Amino acid sequence: MTNNITEKDLKKLNSKKGIIQFLLDDTISVSKVLRNLNYESRLKSLQEELIRLQHWVEEHNEKIVIIFEGRDAAGKGGAIRRMTEHLNPREFKVVALPKPSIEEKGQWYFQRYINKLPREGEIVFFDRSWYNRAIVEPVNGFCFDEEYRIFMNQVNQFERMITESGIRLVKFYFSISKDEQHQRFEDIKTSPLKKWKYSAVDQKALELWDDYTDYKKKMFKKTHTKTAPWVIIKANKKTKARVEAIEHLLSVMPYLPKDEAVIEHVEIEEKEID
């Protein structure tokens, strides 16, 4: 590795950030430090471009909804945090709804989500969304078969209505392998700062892996539409997944000014990949 280090690499390694990484972990490799520094540099450029996107949304009264779906521990929350880290907090919101109340259970299923849709000039990030009823609820027995059937019959029309009303909708699915999910659960359970995330649903996720896969396939087959296609992000590597998600979002939004040199968009698969 050291024989292939360029002058540009040396400059990065000798930077304040590079030296700090070596000081914090004396076992870290040069290649890993370079990967971390390249990721941070790339992320910073993309976050600057996200600020341009937000300014455009505000100035033109645009409305954007970004859905993050995926298996438990797929990295949805981390990706949202990187996207929103430097945005104006008054012009976006993150929605992560708890289980419905008694009153909400008696409402039309989509009603609680309609109340969270963006006003003009706002971006809304859904950390899980109405698609709970497509996978999580039927797999875990949280809804009746008839409720699932009704949802699947209505969801495409619901998305067509909100997009026709002027909302720009992006649907991300973060895909991880079974082994990766197992490893992330182990990391969460042993971390004093993260173990609160490990829920009863998480405890059964590996056992119900195949059931999740079956319902996920049904969801893609029914709801991957021209109006609202799914964008599947391979998320075994968290840093790569975050970058790809931001690149895709920036590439599909017609905001100006747009720095095309920053958005090195790579075509992302739209088919089931687990």
PDB file of C-alpha atoms in Angstrom, residues 55-149:
ATOM      1  CA  HIS A  55     -32.529  26.759  -0.937  1.00  0.00           C
ATOM      2  CA  TRP A  56     -34.230  25.854  -4.236  1.00  0.00           C
ATOM      3  CA  VAL A  57     -37.056  24.094  -2.384  1.00  0.00           C
ATOM      4  CA  GLU A  58     -37.623  27.190  -0.242  1.00  0.00           C
ATOM      5  CA  GLU A  59     -37.419  29.708  -3.087  1.00  0.00           C
ATOM      6  CA  HIS A  60     -39.729  27.779  -5.420  1.00  0.00           C
ATOM      7  CA  ASN A  61     -42.210  26.481  -2.826  1.00  0.00           C
ATOM      8  CA  GLU A  62     -41.371  22.891  -3.675  1.00  0.00           C
ATOM      9  CA  LYS A  63     -42.528  19.937  -1.548  1.00  0.00           C
ATOM     10  CA  ILE A  64     -40.343  16.835  -1.230  1.00  0.00           C
ATOM     11  CA  VAL A  65     -40.985  13.530   0.555  1.00  0.00           C
ATOM     12  CA  ILE A  66     -38.110  11.070   0.960  1.00  0.00           C
ATOM     13  CA  ILE A  67     -38.978   7.601   2.252  1.00  0.00           C
ATOM     14  CA  PHE A  68     -36.394   5.370   3.904  1.00  0.00           C
ATOM     15  CA  GLU A  69     -37.363   1.714   4.135  1.00  0.00           C
ATOM     16  CA  GLY A  70     -35.319  -1.422   4.773  1.00  0.00           C
ATOM     17  CA  ARG A  71     -34.743  -4.174   7.271  1.00  0.00           C
ATOM     18  CA  ASP A  72     -34.009  -3.375  10.901  1.00  0.00           C
ATOM     19  CA  ALA A  73     -30.426  -2.074  11.355  1.00  0.00           C
ATOM     20  CA  ALA A  74     -30.087  -1.342   7.630  1.00  0.00           C
ATOM     21  CA  GLY A  75     -28.751   2.169   8.315  1.00  0.00           C
ATOM     22  CA  LYS A  76     -31.797   4.266   7.481  1.00  0.00           C
ATOM     23  CA  GLY A  77     -31.453   6.585  10.477  1.00  0.00           C
ATOM     24  CA  GLY A  78     -27.740   7.134   9.902  1.00  0.00           C
ATOM     25  CA  ALA A  79     -28.344   8.072   6.271  1.00  0.00           C
ATOM     26  CA  ILE A  80     -31.035  10.564   7.280  1.00  0.00           C
ATOM     27  CA  ARG A  81     -28.703  12.141   9.844  1.00  0.00           C
ATOM     28  CA  ARG A  82     -25.990  12.651   7.223  1.00  0.00           C
ATOM     29  CA  MET A  83     -28.496  14.162   4.793  1.00  0.00           C
ATOM     30  CA  THR A  84     -29.935  16.603   7.302  1.00  0.00           C
ATOM     31  CA  GLU A  85     -26.790  17.418   9.298  1.00  0.00           C
ATOM     32  CA  HIS A  86     -26.243  20.881   7.809  1.00  0.00           C
ATOM     33  CA  LEU A  87     -29.725  21.738   6.539  1.00  0.00           C
ATOM     34  CA  ASN A  88     -31.826  24.569   7.956  1.00  0.00           C
ATOM     35  CA  PRO A  89     -33.869  22.785  10.663  1.00  0.00           C
ATOM     36  CA  ARG A  90     -36.823  25.120  10.132  1.00  0.00           C
ATOM     37  CA  GLU A  91     -37.281  23.916   6.560  1.00  0.00           C
ATOM     38  CA  PHE A  92     -37.282  20.146   6.997  1.00  0.00           C
ATOM     39  CA  LYS A  93     -38.620  17.543   9.388  1.00  0.00           C
ATOM     40  CA  VAL A  94     -37.872  13.910  10.130  1.00  0.00           C
ATOM     41  CA  VAL A  95     -40.909  11.708  10.726  1.00  0.00           C
ATOM     42  CA  ALA A  96     -40.566   8.438  12.653  1.00  0.00           C
ATOM     43  CA  LEU A  97     -44.040   7.606  13.875  1.00  0.00           C
ATOM     44  CA  PRO A  98     -44.640   5.337  16.883  1.00  0.00           C
ATOM     45  CA  LYS A  99     -47.273   2.630  16.811  1.00  0.00           C
ATOM     46  CA  PRO A 100     -50.747   4.107  16.174  1.00  0.00           C
ATOM     47  CA  SER A 101     -52.925   5.253  19.044  1.00  0.00           C
ATOM     48  CA  ILE A 102     -56.416   3.840  19.644  1.00  0.00           C
ATOM     49  CA  GLU A 103     -57.858   6.858  17.829  1.00  0.00           C
ATOM     50  CA  GLU A 104     -55.499   6.443  14.868  1.00  0.00           C
ATOM     51  CA  LYS A 105     -56.369   2.759  14.570  1.00  0.00           C
ATOM     52  CA  GLY A 106     -59.937   3.807  13.846  1.00  0.00           C
ATOM     53  CA  GLN A 107     -58.895   6.211  11.072  1.00  0.00           C
ATOM     54  CA  TRP A 108     -58.144   5.617   7.418  1.00  0.00           C
ATOM     55  CA  TYR A 109     -54.660   4.084   7.439  1.00  0.00           C
ATOM     56  CA  PHE A 110     -53.007   6.872   5.445  1.00  0.00           C
ATOM     57  CA  GLN A 111     -54.515   9.671   7.549  1.00  0.00           C
ATOM     58  CA  ARG A 112     -51.707   9.871  10.129  1.00  0.00           C
ATOM     59  CA  TYR A 113     -49.174  10.127   7.299  1.00  0.00           C
ATOM     60  CA  ILE A 114     -51.133  12.775   5.402  1.00  0.00           C
ATOM     61  CA  ASN A 115     -50.851  14.983   8.485  1.00  0.00           C
ATOM     62  CA  LYS A 116     -47.047  14.794   8.167  1.00  0.00           C
ATOM     63  CA  LEU A 117     -46.744  15.657   4.473  1.00  0.00           C
ATOM     64  CA  PRO A 118     -44.721  18.800   3.648  1.00  0.00           C
ATOM     65  CA  ARG A 119     -45.989  22.329   3.338  1.00  0.00           C
ATOM     66  CA  GLU A 120     -44.618  24.468   0.509  1.00  0.00           C
ATOM     67  CA  GLY A 121     -40.864  24.970   0.810  1.00  0.00           C
ATOM     68  CA  GLU A 122     -40.314  21.922   3.025  1.00  0.00           C
ATOM     69  CA  ILE A 123     -38.563  18.541   2.815  1.00  0.00           C
ATOM     70  CA  VAL A 124     -39.890  15.627   4.871  1.00  0.00           C
ATOM     71  CA  PHE A 125     -37.780  12.543   5.630  1.00  0.00           C
ATOM     72  CA  PHE A 126     -39.764   9.447   6.619  1.00  0.00           C
ATOM     73  CA  ASP A 127     -37.750   7.014   8.774  1.00  0.00           C
ATOM     74  CA  ARG A 128     -40.128   4.196   7.846  1.00  0.00           C
ATOM     75  CA  SER A 129     -43.428   5.209   6.343  1.00  0.00           C
ATOM     76  CA  TRP A 130     -46.838   3.942   5.294  1.00  0.00           C
ATOM     77  CA  TYR A 131     -44.940   0.915   3.976  1.00  0.00           C
ATOM     78  CA  ASN A 132     -44.933  -0.482   7.503  1.00  0.00           C
ATOM     79  CA  ARG A 133     -48.194  -2.094   6.422  1.00  0.00           C
ATOM     80  CA  ALA A 134     -46.519  -3.713   3.414  1.00  0.00           C
ATOM     81  CA  ILE A 135     -43.887  -5.650   5.373  1.00  0.00           C
ATOM     82  CA  VAL A 136     -43.394  -5.095   9.124  1.00  0.00           C
ATOM     83  CA  GLU A 137     -47.053  -5.288  10.141  1.00  0.00           C
ATOM     84  CA  PRO A 138     -48.083  -8.450   8.261  1.00  0.00           C
ATOM     85  CA  VAL A 139     -44.844 -10.272   9.121  1.00  0.00           C
ATOM     86  CA  ASN A 140     -45.282  -9.577  12.841  1.00  0.00           C
ATOM     87  CA  GLY A 141     -49.055  -9.990  12.962  1.00  0.00           C
ATOM     88  CA  PHE A 142     -49.720  -6.298  13.646  1.00  0.00           C
ATOM     89  CA  CYS A 143     -52.498  -6.072  11.041  1.00  0.00           C
ATOM     90  CA  PHE A 144     -55.246  -8.299   9.653  1.00  0.00           C
ATOM     91  CA  ASP A 145     -55.023  -9.881   6.192  1.00  0.00           C
ATOM     92  CA  GLU A 146     -57.880  -7.673   5.013  1.00  0.00           C
ATOM     93  CA  GLU A 147     -56.092  -4.520   6.203  1.00  0.00           C
ATOM     94  CA  TYR A 148     -52.984  -5.592   4.298  1.00  0.00           C
ATOM     95  CA  ARG A 149     -55.050  -6.287   1.169  1.00  0.00           C
TER      96      ARG A 149
END
